[in-house]
Coordinates of C-alpha atoms and ligand atoms in Angstrom, one line a residue:
X1 CA 20.3 23.9 -86.3
X2 CA 21.2 23.4 -90.0
X3 CA 22.7 26.2 -91.8
X4 CA 23.6 26.5 -95.4
X5 CA 26.7 28.1 -96.7
X6 CA 25.9 27.9 -100.4
X7 CA 27.7 30.3 -102.8
X8 CA 30.1 31.5 -100.1
X9 CA 32.6 33.7 -101.7
X10 CA 36.3 33.1 -101.0
X11 CA 37.0 36.2 -98.9
X12 CA 40.6 35.3 -98.4
X13 CA 41.2 36.5 -101.9
X14 CA 38.6 39.2 -101.9
X15 CA 40.9 42.2 -101.3
X16 CA 41.9 44.2 -104.4
X17 CA 45.5 45.3 -104.6
X18 CA 47.1 42.6 -102.5
X19 CA 49.2 39.7 -103.6
X20 CA 52.5 40.9 -105.1
X21 CA 54.3 41.6 -101.8
X22 CA 54.0 45.4 -102.0
X23 CA 51.1 47.4 -100.7
X24 CA 49.8 50.1 -103.0
X25 CA 49.3 53.6 -101.4
X26 CA 45.5 53.0 -101.1
X27 CA 44.0 49.6 -100.5
X28 CA 40.3 49.2 -100.9
X29 CA 38.9 45.9 -99.7
X30 CA 35.6 44.6 -101.1
X31 CA 32.6 45.5 -99.1
X32 CA 31.3 42.3 -97.4
X33 CA 27.7 41.6 -96.9
X34 CA 26.3 38.7 -94.9
X35 CA 22.6 37.8 -94.8
X36 CA 22.0 37.1 -91.1
X37 CA 18.4 36.3 -91.6
X38 CA 16.3 36.2 -94.8
X39 CA 12.7 35.5 -93.5
X40 CA 9.9 37.9 -92.7
X41 CA 8.5 38.4 -89.2
X42 CA 7.9 35.0 -87.5
X43 CA 10.8 33.4 -89.4
X44 CA 10.7 30.0 -91.2
X45 CA 9.3 27.9 -89.8
X46 CA 7.1 30.2 -87.7
X47 CA 6.5 29.0 -84.1
X48 CA 2.7 28.8 -84.4
X49 CA 2.4 27.9 -88.2
X50 CA 1.6 24.5 -89.5
X51 CA 1.3 25.6 -93.2
X52 CA 2.7 23.1 -95.7
X53 CA 5.9 25.2 -96.1
X54 CA 6.6 25.4 -92.4
X55 CA 5.8 21.6 -92.0
X56 CA 8.4 20.9 -94.7
X57 CA 11.0 23.1 -92.9
X58 CA 10.3 21.3 -89.6
X59 CA 10.8 18.0 -91.3
X60 CA 14.3 19.1 -92.4
X61 CA 13.4 19.0 -96.1
X62 CA 16.5 20.3 -97.9
X63 CA 14.3 22.3 -100.3
X64 CA 12.7 24.1 -97.3
X65 CA 15.7 25.7 -95.7
X66 CA 14.9 27.3 -92.3
X67 CA 15.5 31.1 -92.1
X68 CA 15.7 33.6 -89.3
X69 CA 14.2 37.0 -89.4
X70 CA 15.5 39.6 -91.7
X71 CA 18.9 41.3 -91.0
X72 CA 22.1 42.0 -92.9
X73 CA 25.7 42.6 -91.6
X74 CA 28.0 44.8 -93.6
X75 CA 31.7 45.6 -93.3
X76 CA 34.2 47.7 -95.2
X77 CA 37.3 46.1 -93.7
X78 CA 36.2 42.8 -92.3
X79 CA 36.9 44.1 -88.8
X80 CA 34.1 46.4 -87.8
X81 CA 30.6 45.4 -88.7
X82 CA 27.4 47.3 -89.2
X83 CA 24.0 45.6 -88.7
X84 CA 21.0 46.5 -90.9
X85 CA 18.2 45.9 -88.5
X86 CA 18.3 44.0 -85.3
X87 CA 16.1 40.9 -85.6
X88 CA 14.7 39.1 -82.6
X89 CA 17.0 36.2 -83.7
X90 CA 20.1 38.3 -83.4
X91 CA 21.7 36.2 -80.6
X92 CA 21.4 33.1 -82.8
X93 CA 22.5 34.9 -85.9
X94 CA 25.7 36.1 -84.1
X95 CA 26.3 32.5 -82.9
X96 CA 26.1 31.3 -86.5
X97 CA 28.4 34.1 -87.9
X98 CA 32.1 33.9 -86.8
X99 CA 32.8 37.4 -88.2
X100 CA 30.5 38.9 -85.6
X101 CA 31.9 37.0 -82.7
X102 CA 34.2 38.5 -80.0
X103 CA 37.9 38.0 -80.5
X104 CA 39.5 35.8 -77.7
X105 CA 40.2 37.5 -74.4
X106 CA 37.8 39.7 -72.5
X107 CA 34.6 41.4 -73.6
X108 CA 34.2 43.1 -77.0
X109 CA 32.4 42.8 -80.3
X110 CA 33.1 43.4 -84.0
X111 CA 29.5 44.8 -84.1
X112 CA 30.1 48.6 -84.0
X113 CA 26.8 50.1 -85.2
X114 CA 23.2 49.2 -86.0
X115 CA 21.0 51.0 -88.5
X116 CA 17.3 50.3 -88.0
X117 CA 15.0 50.8 -91.0
X118 CA 11.6 50.8 -89.2
X119 CA 10.0 50.3 -85.8
X120 CA 8.6 46.8 -86.4
X121 CA 9.3 44.1 -83.8
X122 CA 11.4 42.1 -86.3
X123 CA 13.6 45.2 -86.9
X124 CA 14.2 46.4 -83.4
X125 CA 13.6 43.5 -80.9
X126 CA 17.2 42.3 -81.4
X127 CA 18.5 45.5 -79.9
X128 CA 17.6 43.9 -76.5
X129 CA 20.3 41.3 -77.2
X130 CA 22.9 44.1 -77.5
X131 CA 22.7 45.2 -73.9
X132 CA 25.6 44.2 -71.5
X133 CA 27.2 47.6 -71.7
X134 CA 28.9 47.1 -75.0
X135 CA 29.6 50.3 -76.8
X136 CA 27.5 50.8 -80.0
X137 CA 26.1 53.4 -82.3
X138 CA 22.4 53.1 -83.1
X139 CA 21.2 55.0 -86.2
X140 CA 17.5 55.5 -87.1
X141 CA 15.1 58.0 -88.5
X142 CA 13.5 60.3 -86.0
X143 CA 10.1 58.4 -86.1
X144 CA 11.8 55.2 -85.2
X145 CA 14.0 56.7 -82.5
X146 CA 10.8 58.2 -81.0
X147 CA 9.1 54.7 -80.9
X148 CA 12.2 53.2 -79.3
X149 CA 12.4 56.0 -76.7
X150 CA 8.7 55.5 -75.9
X151 CA 9.3 51.8 -75.0
X152 CA 10.9 51.7 -71.5
X153 CA 12.3 48.2 -72.1
X154 CA 14.9 49.7 -74.5
X155 CA 16.3 51.6 -71.5
X156 CA 18.5 48.5 -71.2
X157 CA 20.5 50.1 -73.9
X158 CA 22.2 52.6 -71.6
X159 CA 23.0 55.8 -73.3
X160 CA 26.4 55.7 -71.6
X161 CA 27.3 52.8 -74.0
X162 CA 24.8 53.1 -76.9
X163 CA 24.8 56.4 -78.8
X164 CA 21.4 57.0 -80.5
X165 CA 21.9 59.0 -83.7
X166 CA 19.2 60.4 -86.0
X167 CA 19.6 59.8 -89.7
X168 CA 18.1 62.4 -92.0
X169 CA 16.2 61.1 -95.0
X170 CA 17.9 61.7 -98.3
X171 CA 21.3 62.6 -96.8
X172 CA 24.4 60.4 -97.1
X173 CA 25.7 59.9 -93.6
X174 CA 29.3 58.5 -92.9
X175 CA 29.0 56.0 -90.1
X176 CA 31.2 55.9 -87.0
X177 CA 31.4 53.7 -84.0
X178 CA 30.5 54.8 -80.5
X179 CA 33.8 56.7 -80.1
X180 CA 33.5 58.4 -83.5
X181 CA 35.9 56.2 -85.4
X182 CA 34.9 55.8 -89.1
X183 CA 33.6 52.5 -90.2
X184 CA 34.4 53.2 -93.8
X185 CA 30.7 52.9 -94.6
X186 CA 28.1 55.5 -95.3
X187 CA 24.3 55.2 -95.2
X188 CA 21.5 57.1 -96.9
X189 CA 18.0 56.4 -95.7
X190 CA 15.2 57.2 -98.2
X191 CA 11.4 57.2 -97.7
X192 CA 9.6 54.1 -99.0
X193 CA 5.8 53.8 -99.3
X194 CA 4.9 51.7 -96.2
X195 CA 3.1 51.7 -92.9
X196 CA 3.6 52.4 -89.3
X197 CA 4.7 49.4 -87.1
X198 CA 1.8 47.2 -86.2
X199 CA 1.9 47.8 -82.5
X200 CA 2.0 51.6 -83.0
X201 CA -1.2 51.7 -85.1
X202 CA -4.0 53.6 -83.5
X203 CA -7.2 51.7 -82.9
X204 CA -9.4 51.8 -86.0
X205 CA -6.7 53.4 -88.0
X206 CA -5.5 51.6 -91.1
X207 CA -1.9 52.6 -90.5
X208 CA -1.2 53.2 -94.2
X209 CA 0.0 56.4 -95.8
X210 CA 1.7 57.4 -92.6
X211 CA 4.4 59.9 -91.9
X212 CA 7.7 60.0 -93.7
X213 CA 10.3 57.9 -91.9
X214 CA 8.0 55.1 -90.7
X215 CA 9.4 52.9 -93.4
X216 CA 12.8 53.6 -95.0
X217 CA 15.0 51.9 -97.5
X218 CA 18.8 52.1 -96.9
X219 CA 21.6 52.7 -99.4
X220 CA 24.9 51.5 -98.1
X221 CA 28.2 52.6 -99.7
X222 CA 31.9 52.3 -99.0
X223 CA 34.8 54.6 -99.8
X224 CA 35.7 52.7 -102.9
X225 CA 32.4 53.5 -104.4
X226 CA 30.6 50.2 -104.0
X227 CA 27.0 50.5 -103.0
X228 CA 23.8 48.5 -102.6
X229 CA 20.2 49.0 -101.5
X230 CA 18.2 47.3 -98.8
X231 CA 14.4 47.7 -99.0
X232 CA 12.9 45.0 -96.6
X233 CA 9.4 46.6 -96.6
X234 CA 7.7 48.4 -99.5
X235 CA 3.9 48.9 -99.9
X236 CA 4.0 50.5 -103.4
X237 CA 6.3 51.7 -106.1
X238 CA 6.9 55.4 -106.3
X239 CA 8.7 57.1 -109.1
X240 CA 11.3 58.3 -106.6
X241 CA 12.0 54.7 -105.5
X242 CA 12.3 53.4 -109.1
X243 CA 14.6 56.2 -110.0
X244 CA 16.8 55.4 -107.1
X245 CA 17.0 51.7 -107.8
X246 CA 17.7 52.1 -111.6
X247 CA 21.1 50.7 -112.6
X248 CA 22.0 49.6 -109.0
X249 CA 24.7 46.9 -108.6
X250 CA 22.8 45.1 -105.9
X251 CA 19.3 45.4 -104.4
X252 CA 17.9 43.4 -101.5
X253 CA 14.1 43.8 -101.7
X254 CA 10.9 43.0 -99.8
X255 CA 9.8 39.4 -100.8
X256 CA 7.2 39.0 -98.2
X257 CA 4.3 37.5 -100.1
X258 CA 3.9 35.9 -103.6
X259 CA 0.2 37.1 -103.9
X260 CA -1.6 39.8 -102.0
X261 CA -4.3 37.4 -100.6
X262 CA -1.9 34.6 -99.8
X263 CA -2.4 34.6 -96.0
X264 CA -6.2 34.7 -96.3
X265 CA -6.3 31.9 -99.0
X266 CA -4.1 29.6 -96.8
X267 CA -6.2 30.3 -93.8
X268 CA -3.2 31.8 -92.0
X269 CA -4.5 35.3 -91.4
X270 CA -7.1 38.0 -92.3
X271 CA -4.8 40.7 -93.7
X272 CA -3.8 41.3 -97.3
X273 CA -0.2 42.0 -98.1
X274 CA -1.2 45.6 -98.8
X275 CA -2.7 46.0 -95.4
X276 CA 0.6 44.8 -93.9
X277 CA 2.5 47.3 -96.0
X278 CA 4.0 44.8 -98.4
X279 CA 3.8 44.6 -102.2
X280 CA 3.5 41.1 -103.6
X281 CA 6.1 39.5 -105.8
X282 CA 3.8 38.3 -108.6
X283 CA 1.1 40.0 -110.6
X284 CA 1.0 43.0 -112.9
X285 CA 1.7 45.5 -110.1
X286 CA 4.1 43.2 -108.2
X287 CA 7.8 43.4 -107.7
X288 CA 8.9 41.1 -110.6
X289 CA 7.1 43.3 -113.0
X290 CA 7.9 46.6 -111.3
X291 CA 11.6 46.2 -111.1
X292 CA 12.1 44.3 -114.4
X293 CA 13.3 47.1 -116.6
X294 CA 15.6 49.0 -114.3
X295 CA 18.9 47.4 -115.2
X296 CA 19.7 46.2 -111.7
X297 CA 22.7 43.9 -111.8
X298 CA 21.8 41.6 -108.9
X299 CA 18.4 41.3 -107.3
X300 CA 17.9 39.4 -104.1
X301 CA 14.6 38.9 -102.2
X302 CA 14.8 39.2 -98.4
X303 CA 12.1 39.4 -95.7
X304 CA 10.4 36.3 -97.3
X305 CA 7.3 35.1 -95.4
X306 CA 6.9 31.4 -94.6
X307 CA 3.7 31.3 -96.6
X308 CA 5.4 32.4 -99.8
X309 CA 5.9 29.5 -102.1
X310 CA 9.1 30.9 -103.5
X311 CA 10.8 30.2 -100.2
X312 CA 10.9 26.5 -101.4
X313 CA 13.7 25.7 -103.7
X314 CA 11.7 23.2 -105.7
X315 CA 8.6 25.4 -106.2
X316 CA 7.4 26.5 -109.7
X317 CA 7.4 30.1 -108.2
X318 CA 11.1 29.8 -107.5
X319 CA 11.7 28.8 -111.1
X320 CA 9.7 31.8 -112.3
X321 CA 11.7 34.3 -110.3
X322 CA 15.0 32.6 -111.3
X323 CA 14.1 33.1 -114.9
X324 CA 13.4 36.8 -114.1
X325 CA 16.9 37.1 -112.7
X326 CA 16.0 37.1 -109.0
X327 CA 17.6 35.1 -106.1
X328 CA 16.0 34.3 -102.7
X329 CA 18.4 35.1 -99.9
X330 CA 19.2 32.4 -97.3
X331 CA 20.8 32.8 -93.9
X332 CA 24.6 32.8 -94.2
X333 CA 24.6 34.0 -97.8
X334 CA 27.6 36.2 -98.4
X335 CA 28.2 38.7 -101.1
X336 CA 31.3 40.8 -101.9
X337 CA 31.0 44.1 -103.7
Ligands
LIG1 ZN1 3.9 28.7 -92.3

């Protein structure tokens, strides 16, 4: 399939402190972030969707770049990698990302740990690709670990090779691989207004206003002090969330829908964005307005639904958000911090 490598940073020169033949006592490399997938659940195009956006993506229209489901890869040293969410497309994402592929000779993987931000299918289904007795550390909030434990298919992740570790909300957690070796990265999960995973909703229950830990945002930091935030699902702005994002260097944020009733208007579904646990991008209570005054240095939309007009590079909506200082992530996008 086609993949774009627009704006790829030159990581050969990304290290700070190299270049004059002598190594300083401490060398901090830039944190590397690769967007493995930038689309919301279903991907772009979605298998059963014939909407105008999906039709353009299928035709190979260069302004309608295909995207897989949302996941990021992060590394402090370019050797060991952390995945933020395990999308159903993970196998294909690894195939498209040399940094995540095994070195030659025998079995092995640079993927050392996975942090899962919620129990939704598009965040956990990719864990099934990580079987084959490869050692890994799996980090998630208790609510999500409980959902995973309740689904017997995840027993393919044998505890002898996959360590399941609970992350406590609001606490910075240094990450290690299966054997306890530091990855040079730390994670802090924080509660975000959201909803329980669709399949876990009780019959007749709206699934909103659910327990803390159903939906979390992730702050990732390295030992040199670089950090960014990843919030792929957000149903509302809380003061705590806005305070946390104020002045951030880099935020990846939920870009699911442009308008709350977009799916209904396009005849693609019966649920509003709110009902699905997602703020919309536009409007007085949307993300562009809500995050406008926080002094965030770089703002990137991820988890973009195929129905959202901003997924098209030539849409008026894309121009609006570009003027507001936002970017739309694409698969293969790389950022160094
Ligand atoms: Zn579509």
